[in-house]
Amino acid sequence: MDAALGYARRGIAVMPLHTPVNGGCSCSAEHCDNPGKHPRLRHGVHEASRDPVQVRRWWKRWPQANIGLRTGEVMDVCDVDGPLGLKALRDLLGDLPTGPVVRTGAGWHLWFQPSGFGNRVGMLAQVDWRGAGGSIIAPPSLHPTGRRYHWARYSRGYLPPCPAPLLELLRPPPPREPREIIDPGPYAERAVERAVRSILDAPVPKVVAGQYQPGGRNDALNRAAYSLGKLAAQGYLDERRIWTDLTTAARQAGLSDTEIRRTIASGLRAGLGV
Ligand SMILES: [Zn+2]
């Protein structure tokens, strides 16, 4: 609770996440695919708060909750998954900036000033970006490996600006084929909202009377990718936007990045008819 309040005091919106328990997850799903890394709140990062009263209430209820922080406002975070990612970053940037660094389970979180861009998965090998609309897990949260997220370097509030080569990678690329994007209009916007909502509202896996029920998040994601893919095929939506919005929603719903990538790719392919 102290740590969560500390982040909130610095203007960072905080949310309680599930916690790894005995090789599983506090969400009580028998086969949680993202132990200790998904929100305890139904609408995830949208409900994150800087209000100390709210933060206290959450951590009173779940004292062991891992801490999720909303990115894109006070800071963006470069999420490096392992040594390959670190090498890719060094190859791109030369020396790494001297901002705050968190040691995660197998990698590092490099904190930066907000880039103004949203999330980007796989911007380099083993490197993701958490920006506007995204979230990260913060110290002293518990990793499923039993290690705690901790500060490898703490820089007293100084955040380096996002280096130009990274900004270049974050800038949304033009669509793969030069397709004319028709004014999306309220119809396409509503379709995106509906798709996102269906993913957030899909039932999570659980065990009822000793029976494992797989939940419906993957199905919902697949259907969403398919229906938005059809709109993209007609020029109503940009593929990049679909990837961003659906990835964000699916992460909040607690799906793993591998599963998300695979499901969106196949749903989108089917919707686009390619
Ligand atoms: Zn879980």
mmCIF file of C-alpha atoms and ligand atoms in Angstrom:
data_model
loop_
_atom_site.group_PDB
_atom_site.id
_atom_site.type_symbol
_atom_site.label_atom_id
_atom_site.label_comp_id
_atom_site.label_asym_id
_atom_site.label_seq_id
_atom_site.Cartn_x
_atom_site.Cartn_y
_atom_site.Cartn_z
ATOM 1 C CA MET A 1 0.000 0.000 0.000
ATOM 2 C CA ASP A 2 2.833 2.408 0.830
ATOM 3 C CA ALA A 3 4.427 1.872 -2.556
ATOM 4 C CA ALA A 4 1.096 2.277 -4.366
ATOM 5 C CA LEU A 5 0.400 5.501 -2.470
ATOM 6 C CA GLY A 6 3.882 6.741 -3.329
ATOM 7 C CA TYR A 7 3.248 6.356 -7.054
ATOM 8 C CA ALA A 8 -0.175 8.027 -6.748
ATOM 9 C CA ARG A 9 1.426 10.939 -4.886
ATOM 10 C CA ARG A 10 3.743 11.435 -7.864
ATOM 11 C CA GLY A 11 0.731 11.739 -10.157
ATOM 12 C CA ILE A 12 0.828 8.201 -11.545
ATOM 13 C CA ALA A 13 -2.521 6.383 -11.757
ATOM 14 C CA VAL A 14 -2.328 3.056 -9.908
ATOM 15 C CA MET A 15 -4.350 -0.171 -10.110
ATOM 16 C CA PRO A 16 -4.287 -3.403 -8.102
ATOM 17 C CA LEU A 17 -3.189 -6.486 -10.051
ATOM 18 C CA HIS A 18 -3.502 -10.146 -9.182
ATOM 19 C CA THR A 19 -0.661 -11.813 -7.305
ATOM 20 C CA PRO A 20 1.323 -14.982 -8.040
ATOM 21 C CA VAL A 21 0.428 -17.633 -5.452
ATOM 22 C CA ASN A 22 2.158 -21.046 -5.156
ATOM 23 C CA GLY A 23 3.004 -21.229 -8.835
ATOM 24 C CA GLY A 24 -0.506 -20.060 -9.763
ATOM 25 C CA CYS A 25 -2.454 -16.858 -9.567
ATOM 26 C CA SER A 26 -4.742 -15.196 -7.020
ATOM 27 C CA CYS A 27 -7.449 -14.962 -9.729
ATOM 28 C CA SER A 28 -8.292 -18.608 -8.831
ATOM 29 C CA ALA A 29 -8.331 -19.720 -12.444
ATOM 30 C CA GLU A 30 -6.689 -23.104 -12.468
ATOM 31 C CA HIS A 31 -4.768 -22.324 -15.636
ATOM 32 C CA CYS A 32 -4.260 -18.585 -15.509
ATOM 33 C CA ASP A 33 -2.136 -17.693 -18.546
ATOM 34 C CA ASN A 34 -0.799 -14.477 -17.042
ATOM 35 C CA PRO A 35 -0.269 -15.112 -13.303
ATOM 36 C CA GLY A 36 0.101 -11.980 -11.206
ATOM 37 C CA LYS A 37 0.072 -9.711 -14.217
ATOM 38 C CA HIS A 38 -3.569 -8.917 -14.860
ATOM 39 C CA PRO A 39 -5.869 -6.377 -13.174
ATOM 40 C CA ARG A 40 -8.164 -7.132 -10.282
ATOM 41 C CA LEU A 41 -10.494 -4.437 -11.632
ATOM 42 C CA ARG A 42 -13.015 -5.297 -14.299
ATOM 43 C CA HIS A 43 -12.049 -2.413 -16.560
ATOM 44 C CA GLY A 44 -8.363 -2.550 -15.785
ATOM 45 C CA VAL A 45 -6.299 0.478 -16.597
ATOM 46 C CA HIS A 46 -9.399 2.605 -17.229
ATOM 47 C CA GLU A 47 -10.118 2.389 -13.503
ATOM 48 C CA ALA A 48 -6.574 3.204 -12.359
ATOM 49 C CA SER A 49 -6.562 6.040 -9.838
ATOM 50 C CA ARG A 50 -4.350 8.671 -8.201
ATOM 51 C CA ASP A 51 -6.858 9.217 -5.393
ATOM 52 C CA PRO A 52 -5.177 8.144 -2.103
ATOM 53 C CA VAL A 53 -8.552 7.237 -0.587
ATOM 54 C CA GLN A 54 -9.278 4.853 -3.451
ATOM 55 C CA VAL A 55 -5.748 3.425 -3.432
ATOM 56 C CA ARG A 56 -5.952 2.794 0.319
ATOM 57 C CA ARG A 57 -9.329 1.078 -0.112
ATOM 58 C CA TRP A 58 -7.913 -1.287 -2.761
ATOM 59 C CA TRP A 59 -4.813 -2.263 -0.803
ATOM 60 C CA LYS A 60 -6.797 -2.714 2.391
ATOM 61 C CA ARG A 61 -8.913 -5.197 0.509
ATOM 62 C CA TRP A 62 -5.943 -6.849 -1.273
ATOM 63 C CA PRO A 63 -2.790 -6.098 0.754
ATOM 64 C CA GLN A 64 -0.692 -8.420 -1.444
ATOM 65 C CA ALA A 65 -1.902 -6.971 -4.757
ATOM 66 C CA ASN A 66 0.779 -6.384 -7.358
ATOM 67 C CA ILE A 67 0.982 -2.778 -8.521
ATOM 68 C CA GLY A 68 0.013 -1.737 -12.038
ATOM 69 C CA LEU A 69 0.787 1.782 -13.252
ATOM 70 C CA ARG A 70 -0.848 3.597 -16.146
ATOM 71 C CA THR A 71 1.677 4.737 -18.736
ATOM 72 C CA GLY A 72 1.476 7.631 -21.183
ATOM 73 C CA GLU A 73 0.832 10.397 -18.654
ATOM 74 C CA VAL A 74 3.743 10.813 -16.252
ATOM 75 C CA MET A 75 5.981 8.305 -18.011
ATOM 76 C CA ASP A 76 6.285 5.843 -20.872
ATOM 77 C CA VAL A 77 8.135 2.596 -20.332
ATOM 78 C CA CYS A 78 10.376 0.630 -22.643
ATOM 79 C CA ASP A 79 9.743 -3.007 -21.746
ATOM 80 C CA VAL A 80 12.831 -5.116 -22.446
ATOM 81 C CA ASP A 81 12.145 -8.828 -22.153
ATOM 82 C CA GLY A 82 15.675 -10.177 -22.006
ATOM 83 C CA PRO A 83 19.340 -9.763 -23.002
ATOM 84 C CA LEU A 84 18.514 -9.864 -26.743
ATOM 85 C CA GLY A 85 16.243 -6.864 -26.282
ATOM 86 C CA LEU A 86 18.916 -4.981 -24.397
ATOM 87 C CA LYS A 87 21.374 -5.684 -27.199
ATOM 88 C CA ALA A 88 18.869 -4.525 -29.827
ATOM 89 C CA LEU A 89 18.398 -1.269 -27.890
ATOM 90 C CA ARG A 90 22.148 -0.721 -27.556
ATOM 91 C CA ASP A 91 22.611 -1.402 -31.268
ATOM 92 C CA LEU A 92 19.997 1.258 -32.008
ATOM 93 C CA LEU A 93 20.913 3.890 -29.424
ATOM 94 C CA GLY A 94 24.565 3.363 -28.542
ATOM 95 C CA ASP A 95 24.638 4.244 -24.841
ATOM 96 C CA LEU A 96 21.380 3.746 -23.016
ATOM 97 C CA PRO A 97 19.842 6.842 -21.403
ATOM 98 C CA THR A 98 20.522 7.250 -17.676
ATOM 99 C CA GLY A 99 16.919 7.306 -16.443
ATOM 100 C CA PRO A 100 15.217 5.020 -13.943
ATOM 101 C CA VAL A 101 15.496 1.275 -14.593
ATOM 102 C CA VAL A 102 13.434 -1.488 -13.034
ATOM 103 C CA ARG A 103 14.596 -5.096 -12.948
ATOM 104 C CA THR A 104 11.661 -7.329 -13.901
ATOM 105 C CA GLY A 105 11.422 -11.143 -13.931
ATOM 106 C CA ALA A 106 13.763 -11.670 -16.865
ATOM 107 C CA GLY A 107 14.327 -8.179 -18.179
ATOM 108 C CA TRP A 108 14.209 -4.471 -17.572
ATOM 109 C CA HIS A 109 11.816 -1.535 -17.653
ATOM 110 C CA LEU A 110 13.386 1.732 -18.811
ATOM 111 C CA TRP A 111 11.331 4.766 -17.828
ATOM 112 C CA PHE A 112 11.071 7.776 -20.135
ATOM 113 C CA GLN A 113 9.109 10.983 -20.498
ATOM 114 C CA PRO A 114 5.825 10.291 -22.325
ATOM 115 C CA SER A 115 6.374 9.931 -26.072
ATOM 116 C CA GLY A 116 2.830 10.907 -26.980
ATOM 117 C CA PHE A 117 2.415 7.557 -28.753
ATOM 118 C CA GLY A 118 0.484 4.492 -27.674
ATOM 119 C CA ASN A 119 1.674 0.934 -27.010
ATOM 120 C CA ARG A 120 3.822 -0.844 -29.546
ATOM 121 C CA VAL A 121 4.443 -4.572 -29.281
ATOM 122 C CA GLY A 122 7.684 -5.889 -30.775
ATOM 123 C CA MET A 123 9.201 -2.564 -31.808
ATOM 124 C CA LEU A 124 12.529 -4.422 -31.639
ATOM 125 C CA ALA A 125 13.284 -8.055 -30.825
ATOM 126 C CA GLN A 126 12.238 -8.540 -27.160
ATOM 127 C CA VAL A 127 11.319 -4.855 -26.852
ATOM 128 C CA ASP A 128 7.806 -3.476 -26.361
ATOM 129 C CA TRP A 129 6.693 0.056 -25.643
ATOM 130 C CA ARG A 130 4.057 1.014 -23.057
ATOM 131 C CA GLY A 131 2.673 4.435 -23.861
ATOM 132 C CA ALA A 132 -0.719 6.150 -23.884
ATOM 133 C CA GLY A 133 -3.450 3.755 -22.769
ATOM 134 C CA GLY A 134 -0.943 1.169 -21.563
ATOM 135 C CA SER A 135 0.260 -0.051 -18.197
ATOM 136 C CA ILE A 136 3.243 -1.701 -16.537
ATOM 137 C CA ILE A 137 3.962 -3.625 -13.354
ATOM 138 C CA ALA A 138 5.989 -1.704 -10.778
ATOM 139 C CA PRO A 139 8.238 -2.424 -7.783
ATOM 140 C CA PRO A 140 7.821 -4.070 -5.325
ATOM 141 C CA SER A 141 5.384 -6.366 -7.199
ATOM 142 C CA LEU A 142 6.025 -10.103 -7.095
ATOM 143 C CA HIS A 143 6.996 -11.879 -10.330
ATOM 144 C CA PRO A 144 5.827 -15.500 -10.921
ATOM 145 C CA THR A 145 9.503 -16.535 -10.683
ATOM 146 C CA GLY A 146 9.414 -15.503 -7.010
ATOM 147 C CA ARG A 147 11.588 -12.452 -7.614
ATOM 148 C CA ARG A 148 10.343 -8.963 -6.918
ATOM 149 C CA TYR A 149 10.362 -6.125 -9.402
ATOM 150 C CA HIS A 150 12.932 -3.721 -8.000
ATOM 151 C CA TRP A 151 14.768 -0.543 -8.909
ATOM 152 C CA ALA A 152 18.080 -1.270 -10.595
ATOM 153 C CA ARG A 153 18.591 2.472 -10.937
ATOM 154 C CA TYR A 154 16.525 5.208 -9.382
ATOM 155 C CA SER A 155 17.046 8.745 -10.583
ATOM 156 C CA ARG A 156 15.139 11.007 -8.177
ATOM 157 C CA GLY A 157 12.338 11.927 -10.498
ATOM 158 C CA TYR A 158 14.491 12.625 -13.555
ATOM 159 C CA LEU A 159 13.054 11.064 -16.709
ATOM 160 C CA PRO A 160 15.040 11.187 -19.956
ATOM 161 C CA PRO A 161 13.171 12.172 -23.112
ATOM 162 C CA CYS A 162 12.414 9.363 -25.542
ATOM 163 C CA PRO A 163 15.449 9.102 -27.894
ATOM 164 C CA ALA A 164 14.761 10.065 -31.514
ATOM 165 C CA PRO A 165 15.441 6.594 -33.004
ATOM 166 C CA LEU A 166 12.814 5.140 -30.659
ATOM 167 C CA LEU A 167 10.331 7.887 -31.551
ATOM 168 C CA GLU A 168 10.832 6.912 -35.195
ATOM 169 C CA LEU A 169 9.900 3.314 -34.369
ATOM 170 C CA LEU A 170 6.836 4.429 -32.415
ATOM 171 C CA ARG A 171 5.442 6.584 -35.183
ATOM 172 C CA PRO A 172 2.619 4.589 -36.779
ATOM 173 C CA PRO A 173 3.750 3.287 -40.182
ATOM 174 C CA PRO A 174 1.620 3.897 -43.255
ATOM 175 C CA PRO A 175 -0.851 1.065 -43.971
ATOM 176 C CA ARG A 176 0.743 -1.991 -45.587
ATOM 177 C CA GLU A 177 -1.011 -1.406 -48.876
ATOM 178 C CA PRO A 178 -1.929 2.125 -49.800
ATOM 179 C CA ARG A 179 -5.609 1.780 -49.096
ATOM 180 C CA GLU A 180 -7.745 4.855 -49.081
ATOM 181 C CA ILE A 181 -9.078 5.354 -45.558
ATOM 182 C CA ILE A 182 -12.640 6.592 -45.787
ATOM 183 C CA ASP A 183 -13.751 8.871 -42.955
ATOM 184 C CA PRO A 184 -14.395 6.240 -40.269
ATOM 185 C CA GLY A 185 -17.454 8.064 -38.988
ATOM 186 C CA PRO A 186 -19.491 7.036 -36.003
ATOM 187 C CA TYR A 187 -20.217 3.587 -37.431
ATOM 188 C CA ALA A 188 -16.617 2.377 -37.425
ATOM 189 C CA GLU A 189 -15.950 4.074 -34.078
ATOM 190 C CA ARG A 190 -18.902 2.273 -32.532
ATOM 191 C CA ALA A 191 -17.689 -1.005 -33.995
ATOM 192 C CA VAL A 192 -14.282 -0.502 -32.332
ATOM 193 C CA GLU A 193 -15.894 0.363 -29.006
ATOM 194 C CA ARG A 194 -18.156 -2.662 -29.215
ATOM 195 C CA ALA A 195 -15.224 -4.912 -30.036
ATOM 196 C CA VAL A 196 -13.148 -3.592 -27.124
ATOM 197 C CA ARG A 197 -16.096 -3.922 -24.737
ATOM 198 C CA SER A 198 -16.755 -7.519 -25.832
ATOM 199 C CA ILE A 199 -13.164 -8.446 -24.971
ATOM 200 C CA LEU A 200 -13.233 -6.707 -21.576
ATOM 201 C CA ASP A 201 -16.585 -8.269 -20.706
ATOM 202 C CA ALA A 202 -15.744 -11.807 -21.852
ATOM 203 C CA PRO A 203 -15.878 -14.359 -19.017
ATOM 204 C CA VAL A 204 -12.498 -15.203 -17.485
ATOM 205 C CA PRO A 205 -11.464 -18.834 -17.005
ATOM 206 C CA LYS A 206 -12.557 -20.269 -13.674
ATOM 207 C CA VAL A 207 -13.192 -23.445 -11.799
ATOM 208 C CA VAL A 208 -16.817 -24.192 -10.940
ATOM 209 C CA ALA A 209 -17.588 -27.248 -8.845
ATOM 210 C CA GLY A 210 -14.213 -28.743 -9.717
ATOM 211 C CA GLN A 211 -14.718 -28.188 -13.447
ATOM 212 C CA TYR A 212 -12.369 -25.928 -15.370
ATOM 213 C CA GLN A 213 -14.262 -23.473 -17.580
ATOM 214 C CA PRO A 214 -12.003 -21.919 -20.173
ATOM 215 C CA GLY A 215 -13.693 -18.507 -20.386
ATOM 216 C CA GLY A 216 -14.353 -16.582 -23.583
ATOM 217 C CA ARG A 217 -11.627 -13.986 -23.912
ATOM 218 C CA ASN A 218 -9.780 -15.609 -26.787
ATOM 219 C CA ASP A 219 -13.017 -16.172 -28.695
ATOM 220 C CA ALA A 220 -14.089 -12.588 -28.131
ATOM 221 C CA LEU A 221 -10.710 -11.335 -29.338
ATOM 222 C CA ASN A 222 -10.845 -13.518 -32.430
ATOM 223 C CA ARG A 223 -14.368 -12.351 -33.290
ATOM 224 C CA ALA A 224 -13.390 -8.712 -32.691
ATOM 225 C CA ALA A 225 -10.339 -9.003 -34.968
ATOM 226 C CA TYR A 226 -12.450 -10.675 -37.632
ATOM 227 C CA SER A 227 -15.239 -8.074 -37.627
ATOM 228 C CA LEU A 228 -12.873 -5.098 -37.524
ATOM 229 C CA GLY A 229 -10.780 -6.762 -40.251
ATOM 230 C CA LYS A 230 -13.847 -6.722 -42.481
ATOM 231 C CA LEU A 231 -14.212 -2.993 -41.865
ATOM 232 C CA ALA A 232 -10.516 -2.531 -42.659
ATOM 233 C CA ALA A 233 -10.991 -4.405 -45.917
ATOM 234 C CA GLN A 234 -13.629 -1.829 -46.854
ATOM 235 C CA GLY A 235 -11.343 1.049 -45.931
ATOM 236 C CA TYR A 236 -13.226 2.101 -42.805
ATOM 237 C CA LEU A 237 -10.439 1.333 -40.395
ATOM 238 C CA ASP A 238 -6.675 1.289 -40.307
ATOM 239 C CA GLU A 239 -5.085 -2.090 -39.529
ATOM 240 C CA ARG A 240 -2.511 -0.537 -37.228
ATOM 241 C CA ARG A 241 -5.270 1.025 -35.145
ATOM 242 C CA ILE A 242 -7.023 -2.358 -34.849
ATOM 243 C CA TRP A 243 -3.804 -3.971 -33.593
ATOM 244 C CA THR A 244 -3.283 -1.229 -31.014
ATOM 245 C CA ASP A 245 -6.826 -1.113 -29.643
ATOM 246 C CA LEU A 246 -7.383 -4.871 -29.544
ATOM 247 C CA THR A 247 -3.946 -5.553 -28.013
ATOM 248 C CA THR A 248 -4.598 -3.019 -25.259
ATOM 249 C CA ALA A 249 -8.028 -4.478 -24.502
ATOM 250 C CA ALA A 250 -6.809 -8.074 -24.567
ATOM 251 C CA ARG A 251 -3.947 -7.269 -22.190
ATOM 252 C CA GLN A 252 -6.406 -5.705 -19.794
ATOM 253 C CA ALA A 253 -8.521 -8.823 -20.075
ATOM 254 C CA GLY A 254 -5.444 -10.776 -19.007
ATOM 255 C CA LEU A 255 -4.420 -12.617 -22.169
ATOM 256 C CA SER A 256 -0.721 -13.192 -22.774
ATOM 257 C CA ASP A 257 1.113 -11.274 -25.509
ATOM 258 C CA THR A 258 1.843 -14.439 -27.488
ATOM 259 C CA GLU A 259 -1.792 -15.471 -27.483
ATOM 260 C CA ILE A 260 -2.905 -11.930 -28.342
ATOM 261 C CA ARG A 261 -0.568 -11.678 -31.321
ATOM 262 C CA ARG A 262 -1.579 -15.058 -32.669
ATOM 263 C CA THR A 263 -5.313 -14.495 -32.232
ATOM 264 C CA ILE A 264 -5.438 -10.998 -33.699
ATOM 265 C CA ALA A 265 -3.311 -12.054 -36.665
ATOM 266 C CA SER A 266 -5.582 -14.956 -37.556
ATOM 267 C CA GLY A 267 -8.860 -13.093 -36.940
ATOM 268 C CA LEU A 268 -7.658 -10.113 -38.920
ATOM 269 C CA ARG A 269 -6.439 -12.277 -41.797
ATOM 270 C CA ALA A 270 -9.837 -13.937 -42.018
ATOM 271 C CA GLY A 271 -11.660 -10.584 -41.833
ATOM 272 C CA LEU A 272 -9.461 -8.987 -44.457
ATOM 273 C CA GLY A 273 -9.893 -12.020 -46.690
ATOM 274 C CA VAL A 274 -6.146 -12.409 -47.297
HETATM 275 ZN ZN ZN B 1 -4.631 -14.859 -12.964
#
